Each structure stands twice: as structure tokens, then as C-alpha cells.
CSV table of C-alpha atoms in Angstrom, one decimal:
chain,number,residue,atom,x,y,z
A,22,MET,CA,133.3,221.9,141.5
A,23,PHE,CA,136.6,223.1,143.3
A,24,GLU,CA,138.6,225.5,140.9
A,25,GLU,CA,137.8,229.2,139.0
A,26,THR,CA,137.3,227.8,135.9
A,27,VAL,CA,136.3,224.9,134.2
A,28,LEU,CA,139.7,223.6,132.9
A,29,ALA,CA,141.4,224.4,136.2
A,30,ASP,CA,138.6,222.2,138.0
A,31,VAL,CA,138.8,219.1,135.4
A,32,ALA,CA,142.8,219.1,136.0
A,33,PHE,CA,142.2,219.2,139.5
A,34,GLY,CA,142.2,215.3,140.1
A,35,PRO,CA,145.2,214.5,137.8
A,36,ARG,CA,147.5,217.5,139.8
A,37,ASN,CA,146.3,215.5,143.3
A,38,LEU,CA,147.7,212.4,141.0
A,39,GLY,CA,151.0,214.2,140.9
A,40,LEU,CA,151.2,214.7,137.2
A,41,SER,CA,152.4,218.1,136.3
A,42,ASP,CA,150.7,221.3,135.3
A,43,GLU,CA,151.2,220.9,132.1
A,44,GLU,CA,150.3,216.9,131.9
A,45,ALA,CA,147.2,217.5,134.0
A,46,ARG,CA,146.1,220.5,131.5
A,47,GLU,CA,146.5,218.2,128.8
A,48,ARG,CA,144.5,215.1,130.5
A,49,ALA,CA,141.6,218.2,131.3
A,50,ARG,CA,141.5,219.2,127.4
A,51,ARG,CA,141.2,216.0,126.3
A,52,ALA,CA,138.5,215.0,128.9
A,53,LEU,CA,136.0,218.2,128.2
A,54,GLU,CA,136.7,216.6,124.3
A,55,LEU,CA,135.4,213.8,125.1
A,56,VAL,CA,132.3,214.6,127.0
A,57,GLY,CA,131.8,217.5,124.2
A,58,LEU,CA,132.6,220.5,126.0
A,59,PRO,CA,135.5,221.9,123.9
A,60,PRO,CA,137.7,223.7,126.0
A,61,ASP,CA,138.1,226.7,124.2
A,62,ARG,CA,134.8,227.6,124.3
A,63,PHE,CA,134.3,226.0,127.6
A,64,GLY,CA,137.6,225.7,129.6
A,65,SER,CA,138.0,229.5,130.7
A,66,ARG,CA,134.7,229.5,131.8
A,67,SER,CA,133.3,229.4,135.5
A,68,PRO,CA,131.9,226.0,136.2
A,69,PHE,CA,129.0,227.9,137.8
A,70,GLU,CA,127.9,229.6,134.1
A,71,LEU,CA,127.5,226.2,133.1
A,72,SER,CA,124.2,224.6,132.5
A,73,GLY,CA,122.8,221.6,134.6
A,74,GLY,CA,123.9,218.9,132.0
A,75,GLU,CA,127.2,220.7,131.3
A,76,MET,CA,128.4,220.6,134.9
A,77,ARG,CA,127.6,216.9,134.9
A,78,ARG,CA,129.6,216.5,131.8
A,79,ALA,CA,132.2,218.8,133.3
A,80,ALA,CA,132.3,216.2,136.6
A,81,ILE,CA,132.5,213.6,134.5
A,82,ALA,CA,135.1,214.5,132.8
A,83,GLY,CA,137.0,215.2,136.1
A,84,VAL,CA,137.1,211.9,136.5
A,85,LEU,CA,138.1,210.6,133.0
A,86,ALA,CA,141.2,213.2,132.9
A,87,MET,CA,142.4,210.6,135.9
A,88,GLU,CA,142.2,207.8,133.3
A,89,PRO,CA,140.0,205.4,135.1
A,90,ARG,CA,139.2,201.8,134.1
A,91,MET,CA,136.0,202.1,135.2
A,92,LEU,CA,133.1,204.6,135.5
A,93,ILE,CA,130.1,204.2,138.1
A,94,LEU,CA,127.2,207.1,137.0
A,95,ASP,CA,124.4,207.5,139.7
A,96,GLU,CA,121.2,208.6,138.1
A,97,PRO,CA,123.5,210.9,135.8
A,98,ALA,CA,120.4,211.9,133.8
A,99,ALA,CA,118.4,212.9,136.6
A,100,GLY,CA,116.8,216.2,136.5
A,101,LEU,CA,118.1,217.1,133.4
A,102,ASP,CA,115.7,218.7,130.9
A,103,PRO,CA,114.9,216.4,127.4
A,104,ARG,CA,117.7,217.8,125.8
A,105,GLY,CA,120.1,217.9,128.7
A,106,ARG,CA,119.3,214.3,129.1
A,107,ARG,CA,119.6,212.7,125.6
A,108,ASP,CA,123.1,214.7,125.4
A,109,ILE,CA,124.7,213.1,128.9
A,110,LEU,CA,123.1,209.8,127.8
A,111,GLU,CA,124.5,209.7,123.7
A,112,HIS,CA,128.4,211.1,125.6
A,113,ILE,CA,127.9,208.2,128.1
A,114,ARG,CA,126.9,205.7,125.2
A,115,ARG,CA,130.2,207.0,123.1
A,116,LEU,CA,132.5,207.2,125.9
A,117,HIS,CA,131.4,203.3,126.4
A,118,ARG,CA,131.9,202.7,122.8
A,119,ASP,CA,134.8,204.4,122.1
A,120,GLY,CA,137.1,203.8,125.0
A,121,ALA,CA,138.3,200.9,127.2
A,122,LEU,CA,135.8,201.5,129.6
A,123,THR,CA,133.8,200.2,131.6
A,124,ILE,CA,130.6,201.9,132.6
A,125,VAL,CA,128.4,200.7,135.5
A,126,LEU,CA,125.2,202.7,135.1
A,127,ILE,CA,122.8,203.0,138.4
A,128,THR,CA,119.7,204.4,137.6
A,129,HIS,CA,115.8,203.9,137.8
A,130,SER,CA,115.3,204.9,134.3
A,131,MET,CA,114.3,201.8,132.1
A,132,ASP,CA,114.8,204.6,128.9
A,133,ALA,CA,118.4,204.7,129.9
A,134,VAL,CA,118.8,201.1,130.6
A,135,ALA,CA,117.8,200.2,127.2
A,136,GLN,CA,119.9,202.5,125.3
A,137,LEU,CA,122.8,202.3,127.2
A,138,CYS,CA,123.5,198.8,128.9
A,139,GLU,CA,124.2,195.4,127.3
A,140,ARG,CA,124.1,193.9,131.2
A,141,LEU,CA,121.5,194.4,133.2
A,142,LEU,CA,121.4,193.4,137.1
A,143,VAL,CA,118.1,194.1,139.3
A,144,LEU,CA,118.5,194.5,142.9
A,145,ASP,CA,115.9,194.5,145.2
A,146,ARG,CA,116.3,195.1,148.8
A,147,GLY,CA,120.2,194.9,148.4
A,148,ARG,CA,119.7,191.2,146.9
A,149,LEU,CA,120.3,190.3,143.3
A,150,VAL,CA,117.3,189.3,141.8
A,151,ALA,CA,118.0,189.6,137.8
A,152,ASP,CA,121.1,189.4,136.0
A,153,GLY,CA,121.6,188.8,132.3
A,154,PRO,CA,121.4,190.5,128.8
A,155,THR,CA,118.8,193.8,129.1
A,156,ARG,CA,116.8,192.1,126.4
A,157,ALA,CA,116.4,188.9,128.1
A,158,VAL,CA,115.8,190.9,131.4
A,159,PHE,CA,113.1,193.2,129.6
A,160,ALA,CA,111.5,189.9,128.2
A,161,ASP,CA,110.3,188.7,131.9
A,162,LEU,CA,107.4,191.0,132.2
A,163,SER,CA,106.0,189.2,134.9
A,164,ARG,CA,109.1,189.4,137.3
A,165,LEU,CA,109.5,193.3,136.1
A,166,THR,CA,106.0,193.7,137.2
A,167,ALA,CA,106.4,192.2,140.7
A,168,LEU,CA,109.4,194.6,140.9
A,169,GLY,CA,107.8,197.4,140.2
A,170,LEU,CA,109.7,197.9,137.3
A,171,GLY,CA,108.3,199.3,134.1
A,172,LEU,CA,109.4,198.7,130.9
A,173,PRO,CA,111.2,201.4,128.7
A,174,GLN,CA,108.6,203.8,126.7
A,175,VAL,CA,109.5,202.2,123.0
A,176,THR,CA,108.7,198.8,124.3
A,177,LEU,CA,105.5,199.6,125.8
A,178,LEU,CA,104.7,201.4,122.2
A,179,ALA,CA,105.6,198.5,120.4
A,180,ARG,CA,103.7,196.0,122.8
A,181,ARG,CA,100.7,198.2,122.7
A,182,LEU,CA,100.7,198.4,118.9
A,183,GLY,CA,101.1,194.5,119.0
A,184,GLU,CA,97.9,194.3,121.4
A,185,ARG,CA,95.6,196.5,118.5
A,186,GLY,CA,96.7,194.1,115.8
A,187,LEU,CA,100.0,195.2,114.1
A,188,PRO,CA,102.3,192.9,114.6
A,189,VAL,CA,105.5,194.6,115.9
A,190,ARG,CA,108.0,192.5,117.7
A,191,PRO,CA,107.5,193.1,121.2
A,192,ASP,CA,111.5,193.2,122.2
A,193,VAL,CA,112.7,196.3,121.0
A,194,LEU,CA,114.8,198.5,123.2
A,195,THR,CA,115.5,201.7,120.5
A,196,ILE,CA,113.9,204.1,118.7
A,197,ASP,CA,115.9,202.6,115.7
A,198,GLU,CA,114.6,199.3,116.6
A,199,ALA,CA,111.0,200.2,117.0
A,200,ARG,CA,111.3,201.9,113.6
A,201,VAL,CA,112.3,199.1,111.8
A,202,ALA,CA,110.3,196.9,113.3
A,203,ILE,CA,107.1,198.8,112.9
A,204,LEU,CA,108.3,199.8,109.3
A,205,GLU,CA,108.5,195.7,109.0
A,206,ALA,CA,104.9,195.4,110.6
A,207,LEU,CA,103.5,197.7,108.0
A,208,ALA,CA,105.0,196.1,105.2
A,209,VAL,CA,103.8,192.7,106.6
A,210,ARG,CA,100.6,194.3,106.9
A,211,ASP,CA,100.5,195.9,103.4
A,212,ARG,CA,101.1,192.8,101.7
A,213,GLY,CA,98.4,191.5,102.9
A,214,VAL,CA,99.6,188.7,104.8
A,215,LEU,CA,98.0,189.7,107.9
């Protein structure tokens, strides 16, 4: 953070691209809205008054204000409390869904990968060892185990329920998918099909 206010800080990059102060401020306002930091509430605040999650979102807004085609995020939720983590992941999901923006996410969090990624590349000592749709890569449990990677927590829950006799699909990746799969498995069990 380089400036005295959040708005000025987010406008820093566009100004350095040669945009007028007004255009840089307008881009900064739009970018702050995109990351859930309304400029009328956050724009005049000092960047140092922001929480950790808000600081990360302001930093992302600073990049978005330059209108990139690609956004590379390295461990964007690391060190945040559960609410901050949920908020930043939701904003990343929305940015990808709503914009023509490619997002590259670098993380060790399999939960974040499951929530956000359509395609998963796994590197081991700088070597690409897996590449494919996220669900397909997570389906290869033996490979993940050999690489020291775990499964998303919700996937582990589904597998454990299956091991205990409730036929939940083991490939769920999100809480919403797990909810549907568990309700379906309970309906099957309640009909006496098990």
C-alpha cells in the first residue's frame, strides 16, 4: 500500500499507465465495487485501517483497476480468519464468473481448489504431474496421496459417509454438492433400497 487513502492506492497503477487522474479514480471506484469494498465507505480510509482480508481485496482491486486479462493469485486466503477466507474466495469466484478474466490460483488449499477451479495442474518439485478437470484430478486418490496432497474436507466427509454405509457420491467438491448427494443417499436409504 503506497497512498494515504484506499481509493488513491487502487488508482496508483492506472495513473502509472498514463491515465488521467479522473479515469484512474473511476477505474479504482469500479474495481473497489468488484471486490466488495464500496468506495463511498472504504475509498477515503487509510489502507492501514483495513482488516487483513480487506487489505487483500484492496490489493486485488489495484490490479483489477489496470484491467488485466489475467489475474495470478498466490495463496490469497492464507492467514485469514474463516470469514475473511470465505469472503475473499467468494469475490474471486464472482470475478471469474462475471468477467472475461482468467484467474490462476496458486495454493496448497484443496478446499479453495475445489470451490474455485475448473482445471487443476499439480506440480511436484517443479514438474507437472497432473493436469485435468478438477473433479478428475481429485478422483485419482492414489496419485494425490503419493504426492502428499489431501482431498477437500467435504470430499473426505462424503467418502467417510460412504465407508459407514450411506451411499453418498464420493466425488463431491462443494458443500452444495454434498448437501444434494447426502439428501439423495438418505432418500435411497429411507426407501429401503439399501
